[in-house]
Short mmCIF file of C-alpha atoms in Angstrom, two decimals:
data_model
loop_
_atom_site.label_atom_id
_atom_site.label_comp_id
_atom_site.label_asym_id
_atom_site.label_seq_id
_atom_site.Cartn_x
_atom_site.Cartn_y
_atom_site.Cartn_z
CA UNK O 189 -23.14 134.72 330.84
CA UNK O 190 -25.94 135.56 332.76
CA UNK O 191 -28.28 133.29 329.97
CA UNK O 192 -26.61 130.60 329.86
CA UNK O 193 -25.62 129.26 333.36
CA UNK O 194 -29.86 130.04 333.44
CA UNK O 195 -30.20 127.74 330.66
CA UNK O 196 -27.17 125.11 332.11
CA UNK O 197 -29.61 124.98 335.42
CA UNK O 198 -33.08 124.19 333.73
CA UNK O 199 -31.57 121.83 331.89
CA UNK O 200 -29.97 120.23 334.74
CA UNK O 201 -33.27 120.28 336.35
CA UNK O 202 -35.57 119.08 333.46
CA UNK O 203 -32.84 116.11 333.35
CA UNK O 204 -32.98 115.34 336.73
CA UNK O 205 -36.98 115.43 337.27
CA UNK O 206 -37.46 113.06 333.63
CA UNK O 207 -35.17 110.44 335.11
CA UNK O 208 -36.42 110.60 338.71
CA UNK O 209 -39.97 109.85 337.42
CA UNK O 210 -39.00 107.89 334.93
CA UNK O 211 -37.04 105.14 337.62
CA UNK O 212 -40.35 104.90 339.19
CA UNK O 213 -41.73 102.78 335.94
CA UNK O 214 -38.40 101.31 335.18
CA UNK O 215 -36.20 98.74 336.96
CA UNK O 216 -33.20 99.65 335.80
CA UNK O 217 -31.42 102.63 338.11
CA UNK O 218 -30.49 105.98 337.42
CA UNK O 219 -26.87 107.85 338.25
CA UNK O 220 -25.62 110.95 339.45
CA UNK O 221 -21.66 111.92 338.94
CA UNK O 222 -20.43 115.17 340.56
CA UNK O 223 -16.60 115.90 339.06
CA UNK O 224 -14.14 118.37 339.32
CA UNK O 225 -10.25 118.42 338.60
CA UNK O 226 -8.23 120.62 336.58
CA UNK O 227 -7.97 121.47 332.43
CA UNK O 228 -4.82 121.72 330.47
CA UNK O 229 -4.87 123.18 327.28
CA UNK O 230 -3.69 121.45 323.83
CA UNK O 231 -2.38 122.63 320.38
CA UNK O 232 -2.39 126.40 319.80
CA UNK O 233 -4.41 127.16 322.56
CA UNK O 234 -1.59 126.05 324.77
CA UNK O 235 -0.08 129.89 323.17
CA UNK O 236 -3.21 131.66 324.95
CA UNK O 237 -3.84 129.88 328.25
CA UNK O 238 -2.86 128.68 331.68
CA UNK O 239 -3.68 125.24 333.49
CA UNK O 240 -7.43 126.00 334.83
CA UNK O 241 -10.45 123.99 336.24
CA UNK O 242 -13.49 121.99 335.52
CA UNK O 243 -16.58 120.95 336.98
CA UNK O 244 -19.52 119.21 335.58
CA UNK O 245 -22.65 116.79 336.55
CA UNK O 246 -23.49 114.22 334.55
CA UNK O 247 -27.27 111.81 334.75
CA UNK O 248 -26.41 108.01 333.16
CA UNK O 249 -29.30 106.18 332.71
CA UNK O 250 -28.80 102.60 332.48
CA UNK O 251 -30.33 100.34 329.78
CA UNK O 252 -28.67 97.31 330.72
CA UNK O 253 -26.09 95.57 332.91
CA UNK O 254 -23.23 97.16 331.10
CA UNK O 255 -24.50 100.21 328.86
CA UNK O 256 -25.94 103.76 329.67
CA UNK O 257 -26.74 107.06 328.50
CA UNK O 258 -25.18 110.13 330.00
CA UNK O 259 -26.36 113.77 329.78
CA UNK O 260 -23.81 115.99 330.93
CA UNK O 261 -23.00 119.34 331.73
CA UNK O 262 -19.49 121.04 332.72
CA UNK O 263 -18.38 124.83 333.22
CA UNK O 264 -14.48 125.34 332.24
CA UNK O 265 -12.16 128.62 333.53
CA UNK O 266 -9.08 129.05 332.19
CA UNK O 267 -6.60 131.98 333.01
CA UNK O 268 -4.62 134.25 330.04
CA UNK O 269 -1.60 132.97 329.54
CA UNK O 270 0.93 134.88 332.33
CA UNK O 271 3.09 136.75 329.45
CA UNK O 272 0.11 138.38 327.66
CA UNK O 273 0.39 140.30 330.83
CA UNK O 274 -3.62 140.41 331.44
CA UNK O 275 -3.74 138.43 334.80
CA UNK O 276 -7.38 139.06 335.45
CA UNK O 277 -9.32 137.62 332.08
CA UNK O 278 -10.54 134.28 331.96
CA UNK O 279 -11.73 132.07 329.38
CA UNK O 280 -14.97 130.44 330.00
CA UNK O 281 -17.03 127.77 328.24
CA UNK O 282 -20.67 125.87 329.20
CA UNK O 283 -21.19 122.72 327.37
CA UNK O 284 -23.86 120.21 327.33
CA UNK O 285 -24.05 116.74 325.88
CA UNK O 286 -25.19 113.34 325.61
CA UNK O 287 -23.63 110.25 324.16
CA UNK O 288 -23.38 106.14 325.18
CA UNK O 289 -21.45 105.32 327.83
CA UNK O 290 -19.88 101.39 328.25
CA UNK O 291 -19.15 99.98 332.00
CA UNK O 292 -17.01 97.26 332.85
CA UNK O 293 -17.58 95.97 336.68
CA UNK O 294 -14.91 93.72 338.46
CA UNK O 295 -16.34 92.97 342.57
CA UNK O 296 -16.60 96.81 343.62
CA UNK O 297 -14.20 97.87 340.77
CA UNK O 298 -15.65 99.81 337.37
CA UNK O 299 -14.49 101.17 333.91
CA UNK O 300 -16.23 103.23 332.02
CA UNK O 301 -15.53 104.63 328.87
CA UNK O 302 -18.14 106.74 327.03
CA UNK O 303 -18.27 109.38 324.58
CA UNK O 304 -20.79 112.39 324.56
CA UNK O 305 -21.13 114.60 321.53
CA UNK O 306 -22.96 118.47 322.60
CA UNK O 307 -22.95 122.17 321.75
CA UNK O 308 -20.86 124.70 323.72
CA UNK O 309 -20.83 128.23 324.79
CA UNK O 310 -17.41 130.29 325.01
CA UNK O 311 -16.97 133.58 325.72
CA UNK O 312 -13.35 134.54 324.54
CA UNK O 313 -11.29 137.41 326.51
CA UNK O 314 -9.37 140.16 324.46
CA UNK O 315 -6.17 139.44 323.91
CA UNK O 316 -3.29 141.48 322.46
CA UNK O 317 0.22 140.55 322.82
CA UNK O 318 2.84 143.20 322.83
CA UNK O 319 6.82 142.53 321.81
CA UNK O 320 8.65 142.89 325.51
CA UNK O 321 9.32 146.45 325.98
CA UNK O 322 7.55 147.73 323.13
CA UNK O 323 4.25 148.83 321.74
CA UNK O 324 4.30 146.60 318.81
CA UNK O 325 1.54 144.11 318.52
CA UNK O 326 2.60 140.47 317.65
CA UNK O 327 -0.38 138.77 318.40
CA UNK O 328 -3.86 140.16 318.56
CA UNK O 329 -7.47 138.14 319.37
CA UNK O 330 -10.62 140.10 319.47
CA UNK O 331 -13.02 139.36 322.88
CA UNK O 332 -16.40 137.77 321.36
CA UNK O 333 -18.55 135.01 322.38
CA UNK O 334 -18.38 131.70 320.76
CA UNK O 335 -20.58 128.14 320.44
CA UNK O 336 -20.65 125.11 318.25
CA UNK O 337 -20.36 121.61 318.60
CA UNK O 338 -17.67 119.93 321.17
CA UNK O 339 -16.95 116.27 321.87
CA UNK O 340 -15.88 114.54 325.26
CA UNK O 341 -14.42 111.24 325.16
CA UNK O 342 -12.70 109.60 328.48
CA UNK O 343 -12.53 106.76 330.73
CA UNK O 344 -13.64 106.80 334.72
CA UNK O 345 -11.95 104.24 336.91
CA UNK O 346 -13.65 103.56 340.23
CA UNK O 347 -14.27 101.50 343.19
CA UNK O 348 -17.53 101.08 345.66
CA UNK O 349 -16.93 103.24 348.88
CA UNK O 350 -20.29 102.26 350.53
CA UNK O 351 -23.65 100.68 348.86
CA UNK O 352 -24.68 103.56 346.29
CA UNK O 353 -22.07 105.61 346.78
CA UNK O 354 -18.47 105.00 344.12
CA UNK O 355 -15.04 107.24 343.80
CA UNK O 356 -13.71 107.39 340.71
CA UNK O 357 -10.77 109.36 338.78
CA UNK O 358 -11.67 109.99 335.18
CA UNK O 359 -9.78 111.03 332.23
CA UNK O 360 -11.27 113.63 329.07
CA UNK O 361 -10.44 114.68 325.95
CA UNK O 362 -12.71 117.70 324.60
CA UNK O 363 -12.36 119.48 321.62
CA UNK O 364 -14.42 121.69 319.20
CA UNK O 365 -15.80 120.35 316.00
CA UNK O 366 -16.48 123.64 314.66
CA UNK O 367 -16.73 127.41 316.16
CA UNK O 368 -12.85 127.62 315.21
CA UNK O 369 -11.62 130.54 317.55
CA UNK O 370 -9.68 133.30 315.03
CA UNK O 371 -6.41 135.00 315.41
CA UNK O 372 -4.14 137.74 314.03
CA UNK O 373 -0.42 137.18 314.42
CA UNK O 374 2.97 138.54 312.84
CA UNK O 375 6.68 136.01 312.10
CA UNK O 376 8.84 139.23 313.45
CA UNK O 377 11.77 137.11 312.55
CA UNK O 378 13.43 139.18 309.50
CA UNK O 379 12.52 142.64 312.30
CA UNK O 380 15.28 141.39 314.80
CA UNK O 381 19.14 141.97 313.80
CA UNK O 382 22.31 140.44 315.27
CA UNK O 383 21.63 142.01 318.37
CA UNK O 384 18.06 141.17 319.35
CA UNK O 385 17.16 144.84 318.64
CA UNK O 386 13.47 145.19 316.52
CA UNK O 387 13.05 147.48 313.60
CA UNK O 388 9.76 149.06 314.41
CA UNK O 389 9.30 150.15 310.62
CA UNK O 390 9.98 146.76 309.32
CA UNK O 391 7.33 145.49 312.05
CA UNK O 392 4.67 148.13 311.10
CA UNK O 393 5.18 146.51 307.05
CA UNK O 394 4.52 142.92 307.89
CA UNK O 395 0.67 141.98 307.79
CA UNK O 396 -0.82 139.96 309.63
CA UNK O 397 -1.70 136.24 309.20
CA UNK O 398 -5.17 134.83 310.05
CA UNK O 399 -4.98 131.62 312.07
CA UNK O 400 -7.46 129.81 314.02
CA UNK O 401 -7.43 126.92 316.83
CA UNK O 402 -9.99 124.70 318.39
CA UNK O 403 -10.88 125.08 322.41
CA UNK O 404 -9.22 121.51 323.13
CA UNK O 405 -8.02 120.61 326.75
CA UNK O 406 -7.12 117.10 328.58
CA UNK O 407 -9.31 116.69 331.80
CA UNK O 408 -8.13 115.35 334.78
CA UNK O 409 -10.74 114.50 337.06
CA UNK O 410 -11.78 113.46 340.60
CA UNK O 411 -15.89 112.26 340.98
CA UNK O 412 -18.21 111.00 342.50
CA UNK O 413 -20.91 108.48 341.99
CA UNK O 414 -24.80 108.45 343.37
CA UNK O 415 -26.49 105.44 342.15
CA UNK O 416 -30.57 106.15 342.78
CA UNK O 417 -33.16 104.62 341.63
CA UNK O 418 -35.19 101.12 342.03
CA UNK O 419 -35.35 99.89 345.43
CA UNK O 420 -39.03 100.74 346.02
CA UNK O 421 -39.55 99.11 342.72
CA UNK O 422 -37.84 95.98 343.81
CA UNK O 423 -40.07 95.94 347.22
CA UNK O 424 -43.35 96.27 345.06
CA UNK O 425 -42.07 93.71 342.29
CA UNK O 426 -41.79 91.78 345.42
CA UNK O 427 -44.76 92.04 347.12
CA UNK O 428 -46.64 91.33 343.43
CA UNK O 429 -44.98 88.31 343.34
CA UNK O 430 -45.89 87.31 346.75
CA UNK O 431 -49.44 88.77 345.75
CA UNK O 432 -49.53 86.16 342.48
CA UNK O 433 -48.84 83.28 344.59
CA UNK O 434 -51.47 83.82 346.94
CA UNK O 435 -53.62 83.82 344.67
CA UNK O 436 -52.63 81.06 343.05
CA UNK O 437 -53.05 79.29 346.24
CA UNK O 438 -56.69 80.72 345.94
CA UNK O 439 -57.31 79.21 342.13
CA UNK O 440 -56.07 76.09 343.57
CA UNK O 441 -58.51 75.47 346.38
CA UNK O 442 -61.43 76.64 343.64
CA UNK O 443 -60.04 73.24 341.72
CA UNK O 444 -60.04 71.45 344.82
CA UNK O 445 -64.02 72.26 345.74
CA UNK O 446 -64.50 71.88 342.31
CA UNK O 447 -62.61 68.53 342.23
CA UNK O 448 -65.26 67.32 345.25
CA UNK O 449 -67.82 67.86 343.25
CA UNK O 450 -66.72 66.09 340.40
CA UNK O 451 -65.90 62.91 342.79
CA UNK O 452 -69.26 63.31 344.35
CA UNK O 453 -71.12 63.23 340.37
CA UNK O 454 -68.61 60.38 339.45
CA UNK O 455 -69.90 58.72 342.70
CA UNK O 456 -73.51 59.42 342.15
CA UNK O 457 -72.81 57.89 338.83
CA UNK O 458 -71.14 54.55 339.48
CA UNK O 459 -73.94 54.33 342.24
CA UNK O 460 -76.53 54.64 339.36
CA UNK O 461 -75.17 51.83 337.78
CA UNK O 462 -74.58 49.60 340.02
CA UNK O 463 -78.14 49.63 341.32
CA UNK O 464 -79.28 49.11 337.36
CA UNK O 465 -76.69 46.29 336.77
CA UNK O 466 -76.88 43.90 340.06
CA UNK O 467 -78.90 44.12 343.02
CA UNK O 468 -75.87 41.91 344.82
CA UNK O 469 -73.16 44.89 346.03
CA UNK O 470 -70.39 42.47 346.50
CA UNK O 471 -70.81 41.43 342.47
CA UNK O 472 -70.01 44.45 340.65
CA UNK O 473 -67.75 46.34 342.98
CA UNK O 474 -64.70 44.54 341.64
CA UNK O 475 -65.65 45.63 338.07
CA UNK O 476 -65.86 49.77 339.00
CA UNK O 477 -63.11 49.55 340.92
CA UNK O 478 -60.76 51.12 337.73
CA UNK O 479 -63.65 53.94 337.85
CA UNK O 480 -63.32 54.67 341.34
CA UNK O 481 -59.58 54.88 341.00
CA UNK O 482 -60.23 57.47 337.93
CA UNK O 483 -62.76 59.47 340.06
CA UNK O 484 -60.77 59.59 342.95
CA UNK O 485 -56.93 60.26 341.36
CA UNK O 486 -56.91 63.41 340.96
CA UNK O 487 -58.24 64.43 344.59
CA UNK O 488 -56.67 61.90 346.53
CA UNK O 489 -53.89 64.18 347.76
CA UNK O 490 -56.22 66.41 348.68
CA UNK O 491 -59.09 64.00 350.78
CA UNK O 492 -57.50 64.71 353.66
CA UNK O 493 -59.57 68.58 353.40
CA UNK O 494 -62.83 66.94 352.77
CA UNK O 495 -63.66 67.22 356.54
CA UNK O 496 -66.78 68.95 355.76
CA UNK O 497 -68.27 66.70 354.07
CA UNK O 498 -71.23 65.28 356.55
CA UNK O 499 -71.85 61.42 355.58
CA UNK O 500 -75.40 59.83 355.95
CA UNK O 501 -76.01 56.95 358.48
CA UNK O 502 -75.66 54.72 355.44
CA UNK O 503 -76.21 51.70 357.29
CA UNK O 504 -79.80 52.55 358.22
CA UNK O 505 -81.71 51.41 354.47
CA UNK O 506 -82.25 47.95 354.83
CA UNK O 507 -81.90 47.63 350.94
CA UNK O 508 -78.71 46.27 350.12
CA UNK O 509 -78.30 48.23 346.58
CA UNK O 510 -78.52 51.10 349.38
CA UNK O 511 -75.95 49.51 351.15
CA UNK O 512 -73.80 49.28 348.42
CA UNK O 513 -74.43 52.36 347.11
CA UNK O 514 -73.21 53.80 351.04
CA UNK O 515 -70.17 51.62 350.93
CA UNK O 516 -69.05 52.96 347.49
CA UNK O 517 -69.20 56.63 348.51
CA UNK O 518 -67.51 55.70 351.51
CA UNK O 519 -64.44 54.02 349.72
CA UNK O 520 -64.49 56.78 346.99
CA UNK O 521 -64.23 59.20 349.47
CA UNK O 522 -61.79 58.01 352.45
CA UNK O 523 -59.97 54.96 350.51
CA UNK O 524 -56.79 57.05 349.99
CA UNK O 525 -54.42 54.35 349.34
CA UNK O 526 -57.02 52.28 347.30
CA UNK O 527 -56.30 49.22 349.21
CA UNK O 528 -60.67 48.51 349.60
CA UNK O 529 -60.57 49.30 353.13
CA UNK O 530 -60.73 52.47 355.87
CA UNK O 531 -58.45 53.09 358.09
CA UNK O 532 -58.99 54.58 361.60
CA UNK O 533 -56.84 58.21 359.63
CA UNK O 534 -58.63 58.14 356.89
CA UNK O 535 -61.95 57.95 358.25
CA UNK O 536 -64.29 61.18 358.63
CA UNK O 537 -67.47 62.09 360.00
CA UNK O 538 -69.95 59.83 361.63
CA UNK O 539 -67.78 57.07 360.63
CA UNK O 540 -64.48 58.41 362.42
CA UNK O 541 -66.94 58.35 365.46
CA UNK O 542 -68.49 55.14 365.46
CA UNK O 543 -64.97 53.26 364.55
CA UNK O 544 -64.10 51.19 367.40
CA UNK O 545 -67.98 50.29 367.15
CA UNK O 546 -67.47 48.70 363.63
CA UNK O 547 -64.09 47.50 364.03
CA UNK O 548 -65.10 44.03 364.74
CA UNK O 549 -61.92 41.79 364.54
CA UNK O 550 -59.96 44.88 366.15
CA UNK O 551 -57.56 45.19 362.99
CA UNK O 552 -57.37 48.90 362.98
CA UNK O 553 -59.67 48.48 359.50
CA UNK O 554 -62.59 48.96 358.05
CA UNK O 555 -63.75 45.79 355.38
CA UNK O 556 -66.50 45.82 353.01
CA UNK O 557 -68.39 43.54 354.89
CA UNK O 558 -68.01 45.38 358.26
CA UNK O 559 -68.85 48.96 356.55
CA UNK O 560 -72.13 47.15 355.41
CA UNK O 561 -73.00 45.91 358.87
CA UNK O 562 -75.73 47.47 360.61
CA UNK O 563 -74.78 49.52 363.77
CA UNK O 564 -73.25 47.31 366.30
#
């Protein structure tokens, strides 16, 4: 007996450290269910035991909303039946198991019904039965220790007490697939005359049948229900979210820098050919205008955050392809509404600054023809 509660424990234990590491890598939780209630016996049995009790512990790992996997364990007493008259022998099994397990939730209401297939232990008291008031034996079972495979099928029904912790009442069928527990037993019947009085030589003559029954018993059950698991996980999926939009946030102001200088090439460019087409800036502004728009589309929402760009005193080259060339960076980069003129918001730099200066018919604008002008 010694052996195997040993071996019930490290199981136990290798079952609980696998899943407790394992939740660390996984979102989905793991669950802890402490029962105990009583166990009735079924079928023959019923001939060789009382009502006892049952405890067990089972892990459920969940794979998905509704479906788990449950390793279980459970220890099972059961006294000698009263009238065998040996009130101080037990039976006792040790079972383990694992099988699927299928969860309903309602609000803070759950079924459950699973089914775990496993090998048991049994050790199986001595028992001889004795007609009353006589040494004749009627029924005799050897003491010997038992295993093979058993079977657990049932249904939990619970509700939420608090967040992680459930009640639940549960409901078990077990029974022996093989491991067949083996009996002697005499039909006295034709022994006992009119009377009730036994013929002990007719007794002694009748052999003794072999029989056999299964260690089957109904479960009734009271449990309850740890969930553990993910909520670390959750905080770190969290913060790598929050993580992978920052930087994000960061890849996006590399485009925008990288947007700039694409404006400021696409500037340079028109520039170029304006100075090799016309010498006149007011002639061929018109005709890059659908350029400029191109150039400046994709930035425009984001001009507002060129404040570092430092703008020439373009009004100082007395050339007027040099003028041009200073009013067409100027309107690629502050014209945000493309309407062909600054406005005192969308002006930067040395131009914010010298505003009111160039502002000559006070319209809260900035025209061509007044960018162009020389300092006032």
């Amino acid at each position: 007996m010694f052996i195997k509660s040993l071996f019930t424990a490290v199981m136990l234990l290798f079952y609980s450290v696998s899943f407790s590491q394992g939740s660390t890598n996984d979102s989905k939780p793991f669950i802890l269910d402490f029962v105990s209630g009583v166990s009735y016996p079924l079928g023959d049995f019923k001939s060789f035991s009382e009502t006892g009790f049952k405890s067990g512990l089972v892990v459920n790992k969940k794979f998905c909303n509704n479906i788990s996997v449950g390793f279980n364990t459970n220890y099972t007493a059961l006294p000698i039946k009263s009238n065998i008259g040996v009130s101080n022998e037990k039976w006792h099994a040790f079972s383990l198991g694992v099988g699927p397990q299928y969860q309903i939730d309602i609000n803070k209401v759950f079924v459950q019904f699973y089914g775990h297939l496993g090998v048991s232990f049994l050790d199986i008291p001595e028992v001889i039965d004795f007609y009353p008031q006589t040494d004749l034996v009627l029924t005799s079972l050897k003491e010997a220790n038992s295993s093979g495979l058993n079977t657990r099928l049932g249904i939990n029904i619970g509700a939420e007490i608090c967040k992680g912790l459930r009640f639940f009442v549960s409901t078990e069928y077990t029974t022996s697939y093989n491991g067949h527990i083996n009996y002697q037993i005499k039909d006295v019947t034709n022994a006992i005359d009119d009377g009730g009085n036994i013929n002990a030589d007719i007794v002694n003559n009748i052999p003794f049948e072999n029989k056999d029954f299964s260690f089957s018993t109904m479960n009734i059950q009271f449990g309850i229900r740890l969930d553990l698991g993910n909520t670390n996980q959750k905080a770190t999926s969290h913060n790598a979210s929050r993580s992978n939009r920052s930087n994000n946030i960061k890849h996006d102001d590399s485009d925008e820098d990288s947007g700039i200088g694409q404006l400021e090439g696409h500037s340079a460019n028109i520039s170029g050919r304006i100075n090799s087409v016309n010498d006149n800036p007011n002639d061929d502004l018109d005709g890059e205008d659908d350029n400029i728009a191109k150039a400046t589309s994709h930035n425009a929402s984001r001009s507002n955050r060129s404040n570092n760009i430092k703008h020439d005193d373009f009004d100082e080259d007395s050339d007027s392809s040099a003028y041009s060339l200073s009013v067409l960076k100027v309107l690629v980069e502050m014209d945000i509404n493309r309407d062909r003129k600054i406005s005192k918001l969308e002006a930067k730099g040395d131009l914010k600054e010298t505003f009111e200066k160039r502002d000559v018919n006070k319209d809260g604008y900035l025209t061509e023809n007044e960018l162009k002008a020389k300092n006032q």
